PDB file of C-alpha atoms in Angstrom:
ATOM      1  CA  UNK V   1     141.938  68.316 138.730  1.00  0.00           C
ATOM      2  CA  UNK V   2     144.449  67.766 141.437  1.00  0.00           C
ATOM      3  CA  UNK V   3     145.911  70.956 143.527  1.00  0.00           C
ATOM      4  CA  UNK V   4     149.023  71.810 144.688  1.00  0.00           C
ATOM      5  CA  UNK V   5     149.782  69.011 147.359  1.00  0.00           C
ATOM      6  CA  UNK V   6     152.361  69.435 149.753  1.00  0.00           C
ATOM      7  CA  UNK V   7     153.905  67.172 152.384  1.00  0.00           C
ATOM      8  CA  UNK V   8     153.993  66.786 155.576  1.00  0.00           C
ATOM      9  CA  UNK V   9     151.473  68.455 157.013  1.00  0.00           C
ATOM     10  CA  UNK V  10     152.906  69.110 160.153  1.00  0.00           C
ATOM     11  CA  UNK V  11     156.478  68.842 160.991  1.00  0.00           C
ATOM     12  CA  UNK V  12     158.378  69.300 164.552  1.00  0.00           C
ATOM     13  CA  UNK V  13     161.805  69.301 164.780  1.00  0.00           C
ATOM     14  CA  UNK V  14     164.570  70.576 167.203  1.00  0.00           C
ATOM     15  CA  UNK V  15     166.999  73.233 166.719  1.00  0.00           C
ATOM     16  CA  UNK V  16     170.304  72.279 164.617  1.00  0.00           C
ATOM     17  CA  UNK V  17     167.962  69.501 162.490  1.00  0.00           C
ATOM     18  CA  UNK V  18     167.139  69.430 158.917  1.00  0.00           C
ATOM     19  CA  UNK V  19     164.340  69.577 157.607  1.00  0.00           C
ATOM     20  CA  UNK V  20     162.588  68.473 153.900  1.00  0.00           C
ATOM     21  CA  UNK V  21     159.466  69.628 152.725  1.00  0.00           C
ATOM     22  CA  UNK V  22     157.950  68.892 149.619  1.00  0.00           C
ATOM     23  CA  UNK V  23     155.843  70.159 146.894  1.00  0.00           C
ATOM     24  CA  UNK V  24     154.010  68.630 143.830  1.00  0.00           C
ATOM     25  CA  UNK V  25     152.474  71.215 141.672  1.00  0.00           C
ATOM     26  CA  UNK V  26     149.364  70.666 139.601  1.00  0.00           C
ATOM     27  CA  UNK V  27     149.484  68.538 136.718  1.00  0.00           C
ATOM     28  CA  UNK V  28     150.768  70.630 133.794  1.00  0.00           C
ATOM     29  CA  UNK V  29     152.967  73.205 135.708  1.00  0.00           C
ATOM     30  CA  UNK V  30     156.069  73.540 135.593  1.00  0.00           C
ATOM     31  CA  UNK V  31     157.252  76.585 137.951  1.00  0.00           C
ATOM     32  CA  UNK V  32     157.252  76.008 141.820  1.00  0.00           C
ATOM     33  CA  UNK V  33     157.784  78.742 144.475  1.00  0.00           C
ATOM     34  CA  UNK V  34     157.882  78.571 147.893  1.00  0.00           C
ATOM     35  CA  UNK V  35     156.776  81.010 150.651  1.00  0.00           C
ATOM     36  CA  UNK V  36     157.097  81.383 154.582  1.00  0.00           C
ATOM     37  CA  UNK V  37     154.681  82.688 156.090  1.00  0.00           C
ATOM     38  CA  UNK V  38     156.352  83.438 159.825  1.00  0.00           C
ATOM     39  CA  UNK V  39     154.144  85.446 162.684  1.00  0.00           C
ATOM     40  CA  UNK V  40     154.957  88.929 162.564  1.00  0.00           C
ATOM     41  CA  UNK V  41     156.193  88.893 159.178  1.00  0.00           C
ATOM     42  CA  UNK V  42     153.913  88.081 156.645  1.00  0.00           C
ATOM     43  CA  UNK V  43     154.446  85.716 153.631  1.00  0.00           C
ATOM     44  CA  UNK V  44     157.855  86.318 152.015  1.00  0.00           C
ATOM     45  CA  UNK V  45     158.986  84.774 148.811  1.00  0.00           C
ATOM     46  CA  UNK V  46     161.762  81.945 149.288  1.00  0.00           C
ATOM     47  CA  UNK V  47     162.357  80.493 145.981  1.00  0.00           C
ATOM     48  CA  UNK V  48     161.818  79.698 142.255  1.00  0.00           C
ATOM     49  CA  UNK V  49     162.513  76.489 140.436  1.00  0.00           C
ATOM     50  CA  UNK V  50     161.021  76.488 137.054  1.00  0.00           C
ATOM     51  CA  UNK V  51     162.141  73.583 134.364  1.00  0.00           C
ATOM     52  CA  UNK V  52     164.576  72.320 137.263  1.00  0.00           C
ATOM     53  CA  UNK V  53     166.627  75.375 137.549  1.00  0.00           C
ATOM     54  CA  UNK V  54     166.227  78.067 140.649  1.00  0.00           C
ATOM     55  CA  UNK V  55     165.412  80.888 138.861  1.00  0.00           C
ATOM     56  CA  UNK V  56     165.241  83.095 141.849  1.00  0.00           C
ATOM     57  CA  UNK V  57     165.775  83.642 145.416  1.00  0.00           C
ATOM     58  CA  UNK V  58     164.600  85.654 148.090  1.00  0.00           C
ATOM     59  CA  UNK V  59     166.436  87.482 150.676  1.00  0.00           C
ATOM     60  CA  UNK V  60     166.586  84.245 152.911  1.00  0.00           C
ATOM     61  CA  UNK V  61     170.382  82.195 153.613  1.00  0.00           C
ATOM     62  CA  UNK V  62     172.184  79.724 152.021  1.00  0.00           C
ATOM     63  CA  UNK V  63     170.811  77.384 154.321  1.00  0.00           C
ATOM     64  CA  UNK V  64     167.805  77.285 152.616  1.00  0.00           C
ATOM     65  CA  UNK V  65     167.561  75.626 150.255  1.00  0.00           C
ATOM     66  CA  UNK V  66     166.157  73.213 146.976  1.00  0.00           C
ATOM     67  CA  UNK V  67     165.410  71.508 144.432  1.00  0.00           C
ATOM     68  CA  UNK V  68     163.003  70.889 141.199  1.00  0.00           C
ATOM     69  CA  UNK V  69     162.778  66.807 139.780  1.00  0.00           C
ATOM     70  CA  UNK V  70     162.807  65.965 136.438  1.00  0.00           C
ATOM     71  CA  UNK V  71     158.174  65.688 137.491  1.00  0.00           C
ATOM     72  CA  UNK V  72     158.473  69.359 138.347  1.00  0.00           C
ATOM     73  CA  UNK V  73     158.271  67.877 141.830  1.00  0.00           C
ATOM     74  CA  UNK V  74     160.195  70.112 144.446  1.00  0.00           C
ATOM     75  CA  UNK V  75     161.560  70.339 147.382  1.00  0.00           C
ATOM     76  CA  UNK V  76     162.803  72.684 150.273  1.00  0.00           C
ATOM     77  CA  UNK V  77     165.513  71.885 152.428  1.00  0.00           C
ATOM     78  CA  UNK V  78     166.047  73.871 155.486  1.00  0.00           C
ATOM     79  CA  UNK V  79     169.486  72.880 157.191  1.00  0.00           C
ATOM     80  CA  UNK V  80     170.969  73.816 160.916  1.00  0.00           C
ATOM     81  CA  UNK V  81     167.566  75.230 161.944  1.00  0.00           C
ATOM     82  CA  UNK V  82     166.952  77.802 164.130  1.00  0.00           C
ATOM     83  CA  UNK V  83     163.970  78.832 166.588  1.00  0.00           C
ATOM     84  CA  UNK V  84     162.915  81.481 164.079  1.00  0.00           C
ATOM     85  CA  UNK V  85     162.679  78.925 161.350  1.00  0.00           C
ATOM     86  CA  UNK V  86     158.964  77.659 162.470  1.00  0.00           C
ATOM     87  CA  UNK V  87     156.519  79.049 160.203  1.00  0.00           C
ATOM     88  CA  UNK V  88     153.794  78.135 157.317  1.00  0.00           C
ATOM     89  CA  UNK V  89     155.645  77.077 154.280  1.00  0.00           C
ATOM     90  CA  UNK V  90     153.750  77.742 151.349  1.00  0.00           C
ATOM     91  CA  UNK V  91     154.181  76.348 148.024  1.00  0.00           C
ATOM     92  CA  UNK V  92     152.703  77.717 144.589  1.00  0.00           C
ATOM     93  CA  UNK V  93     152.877  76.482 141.256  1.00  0.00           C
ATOM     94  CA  UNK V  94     151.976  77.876 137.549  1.00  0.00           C
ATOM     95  CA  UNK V  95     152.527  77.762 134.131  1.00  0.00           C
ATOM     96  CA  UNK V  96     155.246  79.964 134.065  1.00  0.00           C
ATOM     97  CA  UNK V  97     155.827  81.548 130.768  1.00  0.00           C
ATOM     98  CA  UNK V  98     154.404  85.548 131.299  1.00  0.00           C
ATOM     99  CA  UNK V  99     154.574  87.084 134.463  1.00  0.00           C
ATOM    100  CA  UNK V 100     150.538  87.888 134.600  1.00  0.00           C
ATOM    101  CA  UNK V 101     149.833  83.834 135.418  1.00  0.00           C
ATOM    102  CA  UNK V 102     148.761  83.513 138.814  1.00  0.00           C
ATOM    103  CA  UNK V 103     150.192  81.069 141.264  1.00  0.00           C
ATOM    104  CA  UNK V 104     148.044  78.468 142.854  1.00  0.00           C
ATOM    105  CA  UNK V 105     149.050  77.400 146.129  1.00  0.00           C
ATOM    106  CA  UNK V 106     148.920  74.254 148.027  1.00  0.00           C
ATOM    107  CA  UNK V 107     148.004  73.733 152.014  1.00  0.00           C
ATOM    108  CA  UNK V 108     151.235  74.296 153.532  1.00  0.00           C
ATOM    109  CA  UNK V 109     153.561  72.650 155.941  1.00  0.00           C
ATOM    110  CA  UNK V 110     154.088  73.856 159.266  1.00  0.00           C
ATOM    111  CA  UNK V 111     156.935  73.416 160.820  1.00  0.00           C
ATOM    112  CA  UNK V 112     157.947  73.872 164.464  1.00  0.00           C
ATOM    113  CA  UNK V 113     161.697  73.721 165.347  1.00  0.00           C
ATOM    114  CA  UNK V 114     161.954  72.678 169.271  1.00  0.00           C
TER     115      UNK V 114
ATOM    116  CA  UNK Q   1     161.268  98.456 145.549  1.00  0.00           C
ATOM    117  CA  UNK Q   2     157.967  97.331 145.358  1.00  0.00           C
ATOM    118  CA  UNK Q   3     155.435  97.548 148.392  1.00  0.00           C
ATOM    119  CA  UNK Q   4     152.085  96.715 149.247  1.00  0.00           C
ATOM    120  CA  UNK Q   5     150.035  98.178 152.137  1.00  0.00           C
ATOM    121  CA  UNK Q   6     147.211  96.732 153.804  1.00  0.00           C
ATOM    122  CA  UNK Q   7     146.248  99.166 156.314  1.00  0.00           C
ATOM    123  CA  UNK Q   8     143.343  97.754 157.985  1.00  0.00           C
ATOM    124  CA  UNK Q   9     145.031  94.711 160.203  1.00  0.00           C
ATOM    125  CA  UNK Q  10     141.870  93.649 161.459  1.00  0.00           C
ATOM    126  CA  UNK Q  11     137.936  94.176 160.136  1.00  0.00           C
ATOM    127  CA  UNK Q  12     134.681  92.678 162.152  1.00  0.00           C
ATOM    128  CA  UNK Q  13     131.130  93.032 160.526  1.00  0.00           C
ATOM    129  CA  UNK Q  14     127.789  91.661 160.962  1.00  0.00           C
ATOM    130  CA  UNK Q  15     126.170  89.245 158.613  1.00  0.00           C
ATOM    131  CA  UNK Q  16     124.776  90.890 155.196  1.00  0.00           C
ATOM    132  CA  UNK Q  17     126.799  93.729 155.220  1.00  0.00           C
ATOM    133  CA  UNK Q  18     128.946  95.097 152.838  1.00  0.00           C
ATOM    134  CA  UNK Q  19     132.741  95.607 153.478  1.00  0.00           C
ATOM    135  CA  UNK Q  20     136.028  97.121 151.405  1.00  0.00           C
ATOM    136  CA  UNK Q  21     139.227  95.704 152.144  1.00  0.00           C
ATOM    137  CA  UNK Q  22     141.928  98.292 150.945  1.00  0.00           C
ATOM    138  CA  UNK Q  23     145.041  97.649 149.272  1.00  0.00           C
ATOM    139  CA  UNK Q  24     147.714 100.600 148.406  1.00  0.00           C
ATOM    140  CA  UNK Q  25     150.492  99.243 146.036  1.00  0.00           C
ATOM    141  CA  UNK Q  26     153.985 100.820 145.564  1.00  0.00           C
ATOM    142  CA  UNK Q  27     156.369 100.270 142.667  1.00  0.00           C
ATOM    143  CA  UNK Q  28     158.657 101.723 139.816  1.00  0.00           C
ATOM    144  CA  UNK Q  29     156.808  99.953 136.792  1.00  0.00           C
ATOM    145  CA  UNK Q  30     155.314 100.580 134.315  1.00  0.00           C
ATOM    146  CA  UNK Q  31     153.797  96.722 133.582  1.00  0.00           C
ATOM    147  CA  UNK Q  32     152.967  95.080 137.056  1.00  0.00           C
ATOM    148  CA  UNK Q  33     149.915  92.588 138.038  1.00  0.00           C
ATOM    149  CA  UNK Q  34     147.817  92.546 141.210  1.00  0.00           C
ATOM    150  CA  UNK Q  35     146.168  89.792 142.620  1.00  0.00           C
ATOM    151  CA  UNK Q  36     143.767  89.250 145.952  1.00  0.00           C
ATOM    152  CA  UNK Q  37     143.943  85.683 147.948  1.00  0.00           C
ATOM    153  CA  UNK Q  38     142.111  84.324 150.297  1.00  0.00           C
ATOM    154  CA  UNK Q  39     143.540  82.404 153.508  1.00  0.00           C
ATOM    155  CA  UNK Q  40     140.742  80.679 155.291  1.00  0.00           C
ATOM    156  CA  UNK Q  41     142.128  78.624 158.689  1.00  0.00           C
ATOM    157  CA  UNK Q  42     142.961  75.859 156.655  1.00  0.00           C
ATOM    158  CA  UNK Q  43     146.002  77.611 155.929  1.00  0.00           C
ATOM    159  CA  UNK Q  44     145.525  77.257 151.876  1.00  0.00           C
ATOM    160  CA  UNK Q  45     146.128  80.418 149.659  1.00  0.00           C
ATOM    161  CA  UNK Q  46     142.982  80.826 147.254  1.00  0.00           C
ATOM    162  CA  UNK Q  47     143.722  82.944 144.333  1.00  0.00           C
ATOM    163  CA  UNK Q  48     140.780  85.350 143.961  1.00  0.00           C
ATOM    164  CA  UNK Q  49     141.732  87.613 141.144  1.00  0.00           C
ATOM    165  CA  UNK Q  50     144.351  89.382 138.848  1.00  0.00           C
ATOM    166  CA  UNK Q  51     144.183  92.479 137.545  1.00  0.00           C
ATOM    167  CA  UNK Q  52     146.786  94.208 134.985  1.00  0.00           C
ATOM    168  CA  UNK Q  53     148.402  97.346 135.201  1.00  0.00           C
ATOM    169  CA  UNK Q  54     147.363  98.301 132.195  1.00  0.00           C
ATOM    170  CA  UNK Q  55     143.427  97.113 132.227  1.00  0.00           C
ATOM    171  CA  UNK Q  56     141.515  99.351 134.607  1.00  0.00           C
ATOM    172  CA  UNK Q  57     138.151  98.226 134.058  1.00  0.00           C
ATOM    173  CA  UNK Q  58     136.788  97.374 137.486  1.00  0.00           C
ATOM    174  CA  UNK Q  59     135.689  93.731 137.981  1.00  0.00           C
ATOM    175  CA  UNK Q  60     132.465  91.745 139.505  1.00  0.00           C
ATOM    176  CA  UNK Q  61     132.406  88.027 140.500  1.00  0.00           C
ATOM    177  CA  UNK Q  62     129.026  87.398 142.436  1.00  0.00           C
ATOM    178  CA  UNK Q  63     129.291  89.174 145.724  1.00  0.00           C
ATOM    179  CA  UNK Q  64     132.857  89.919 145.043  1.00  0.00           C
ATOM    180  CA  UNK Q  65     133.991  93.319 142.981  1.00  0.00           C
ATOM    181  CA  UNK Q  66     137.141  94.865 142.535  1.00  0.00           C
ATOM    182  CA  UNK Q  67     138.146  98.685 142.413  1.00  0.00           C
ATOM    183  CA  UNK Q  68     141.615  99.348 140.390  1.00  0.00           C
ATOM    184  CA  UNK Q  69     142.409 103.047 140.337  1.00  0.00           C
ATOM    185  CA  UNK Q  70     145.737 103.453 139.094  1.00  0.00           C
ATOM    186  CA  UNK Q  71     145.809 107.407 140.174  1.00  0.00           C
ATOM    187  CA  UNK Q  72     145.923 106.344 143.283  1.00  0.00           C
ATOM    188  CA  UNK Q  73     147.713 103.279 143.110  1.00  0.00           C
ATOM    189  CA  UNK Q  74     144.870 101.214 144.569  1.00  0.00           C
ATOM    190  CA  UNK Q  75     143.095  97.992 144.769  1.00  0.00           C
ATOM    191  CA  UNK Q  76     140.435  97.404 146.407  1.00  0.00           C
ATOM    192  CA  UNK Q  77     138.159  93.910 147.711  1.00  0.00           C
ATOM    193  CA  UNK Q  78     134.637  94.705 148.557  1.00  0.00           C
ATOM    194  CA  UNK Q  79     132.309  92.293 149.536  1.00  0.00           C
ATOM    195  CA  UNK Q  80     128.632  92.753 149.477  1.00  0.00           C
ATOM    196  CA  UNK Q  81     126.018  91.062 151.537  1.00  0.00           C
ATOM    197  CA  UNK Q  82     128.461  89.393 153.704  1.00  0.00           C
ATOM    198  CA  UNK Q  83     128.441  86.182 154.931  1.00  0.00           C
ATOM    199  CA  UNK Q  84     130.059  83.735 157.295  1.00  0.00           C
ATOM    200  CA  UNK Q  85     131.738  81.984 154.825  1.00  0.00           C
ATOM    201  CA  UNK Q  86     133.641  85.003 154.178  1.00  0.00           C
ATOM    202  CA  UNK Q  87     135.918  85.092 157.371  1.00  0.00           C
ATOM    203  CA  UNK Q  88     139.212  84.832 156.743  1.00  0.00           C
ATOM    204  CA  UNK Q  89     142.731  86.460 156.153  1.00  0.00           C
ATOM    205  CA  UNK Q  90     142.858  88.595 152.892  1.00  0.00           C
ATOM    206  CA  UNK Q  91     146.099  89.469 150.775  1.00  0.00           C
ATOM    207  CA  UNK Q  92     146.777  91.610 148.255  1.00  0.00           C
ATOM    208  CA  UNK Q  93     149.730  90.878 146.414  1.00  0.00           C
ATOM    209  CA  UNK Q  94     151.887  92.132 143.601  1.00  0.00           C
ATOM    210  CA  UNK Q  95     154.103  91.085 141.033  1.00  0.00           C
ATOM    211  CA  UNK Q  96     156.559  92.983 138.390  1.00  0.00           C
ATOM    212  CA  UNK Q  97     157.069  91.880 134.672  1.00  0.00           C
ATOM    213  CA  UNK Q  98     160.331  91.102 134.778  1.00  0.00           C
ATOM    214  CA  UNK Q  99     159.946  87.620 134.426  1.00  0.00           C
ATOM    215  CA  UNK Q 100     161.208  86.719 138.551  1.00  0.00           C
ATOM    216  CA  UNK Q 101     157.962  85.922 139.553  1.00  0.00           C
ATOM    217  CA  UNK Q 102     157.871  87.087 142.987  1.00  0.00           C
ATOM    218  CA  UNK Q 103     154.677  87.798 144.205  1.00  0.00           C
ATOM    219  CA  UNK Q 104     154.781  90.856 147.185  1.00  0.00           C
ATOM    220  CA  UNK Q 105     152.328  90.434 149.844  1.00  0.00           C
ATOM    221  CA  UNK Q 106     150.683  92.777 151.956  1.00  0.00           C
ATOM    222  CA  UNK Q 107     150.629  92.031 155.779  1.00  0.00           C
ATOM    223  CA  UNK Q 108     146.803  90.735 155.290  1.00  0.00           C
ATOM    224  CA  UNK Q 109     143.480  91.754 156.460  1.00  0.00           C
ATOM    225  CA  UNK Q 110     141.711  89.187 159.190  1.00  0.00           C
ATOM    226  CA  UNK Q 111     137.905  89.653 158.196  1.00  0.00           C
ATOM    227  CA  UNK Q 112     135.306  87.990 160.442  1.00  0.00           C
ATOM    228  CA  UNK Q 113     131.902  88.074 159.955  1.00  0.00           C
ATOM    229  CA  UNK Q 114     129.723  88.109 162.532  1.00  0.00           C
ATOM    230  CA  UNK Q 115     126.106  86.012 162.346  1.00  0.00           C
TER     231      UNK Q 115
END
């Protein structure tokens, strides 16, 4: 069975860009989260899509952003971005339904704003 | 609020031994879940465990157990006979039952074991 897969791998862009990562979650999931994972400040929770609504948000701004497809599919959409932007961005996905289901996450895409 | 402390930033040991990774959790509920990942330099999160609040029976996987003491709101990774394989960042995370899924993370422990 597939994983999380998450694309690209690596992206570099410079300050003021856009950027869109993306997420498919394992066959059969519907939630997706997303993490950054920044140095110095650990992995904080971004957002929640779950049956294509955002369920929740961390304490991140409005410039972050997202969406979940009709495939569960997602993606994260980072706009005007700033030096502090470049991290690991993690995405998860699980079943959703009760809170104890774990979340299995996918590689990551690092992105370096320039 | 909910907060989870991993104390021990950084832990080196030589091949075969055993190590504890600690894990001190903080929170208001009275249903929550813990979990432990791993992070090897790949980057990729692998889910290791999850315990619930309300199940204290300690857990063994191989050379991996698990120490949940809710008394002192604690859950700890120990590894026996370590090996190389092993390096890597550890997490400790935790999540409410309120149904909005976010997982809190504690600042990681780097392990590296030495050959």
């Amino acid at each position: 069975e597939a994983g999380v897969t998450q694309s690209p791998t690596h992206l570099i862009k410079t300050r003021g860009q856009q950027a869109t990562l993306r997420c498919s979650p394992i066959s059969g999931h519907t939630s997706v989260y997303w993490y950054q994972q920044a140095l110095g400040l650990g992995l904080q929770f971004l957002l929640w899509y779950d049956e294509g609504e955002e369920r929740n948000r961390g304490n991140f701004p409005p410039r972050f952003s997202g969406r979940q497809f009709p495939n569960y599919s997602s993606e994260l959409n980072v706009n005007a971005l700033e030096l502090e932007d470049s991290a690991l961005y993690l995405c998860a996905s699980s079943t959703g339904g009760p809170s104890q289901n774990e979340q299995f996450f996918g590689p990551g895409t690092r992105l370096t704003v320039l | 609020a909910q907060k989870v402390t991993q104390a021990q930033t950084e832990i080196s040991v030589v091949e075969k031994e055993d190590v504890t990774l600690d894990c001190v959790y903080e929170t208001r509920d009275t249903t929550y879940y813990l979990f432990w990942y791993k992070q090897p330099p790949s980057g990729e999160l692998v889910f290791l465990i999850r315990r619930n609040s309300f199940d204290e029976q300690n857990e063994i996987s191989g050379r991996y157990s698990w120490n949940f003491q809710k008394s002192t709101s604690s859950f700890n990774f120990t590894i026996t006979a370590s090996q190389v394989v092993d390096s890597a960042v550890y997490f400790c995370a935790l999540k409410n039952n309120f149904g909005n899924e976010k997982l809190t993370f504690g600042t990681g422990t780097r392990l590296t074991i030495i050959p």
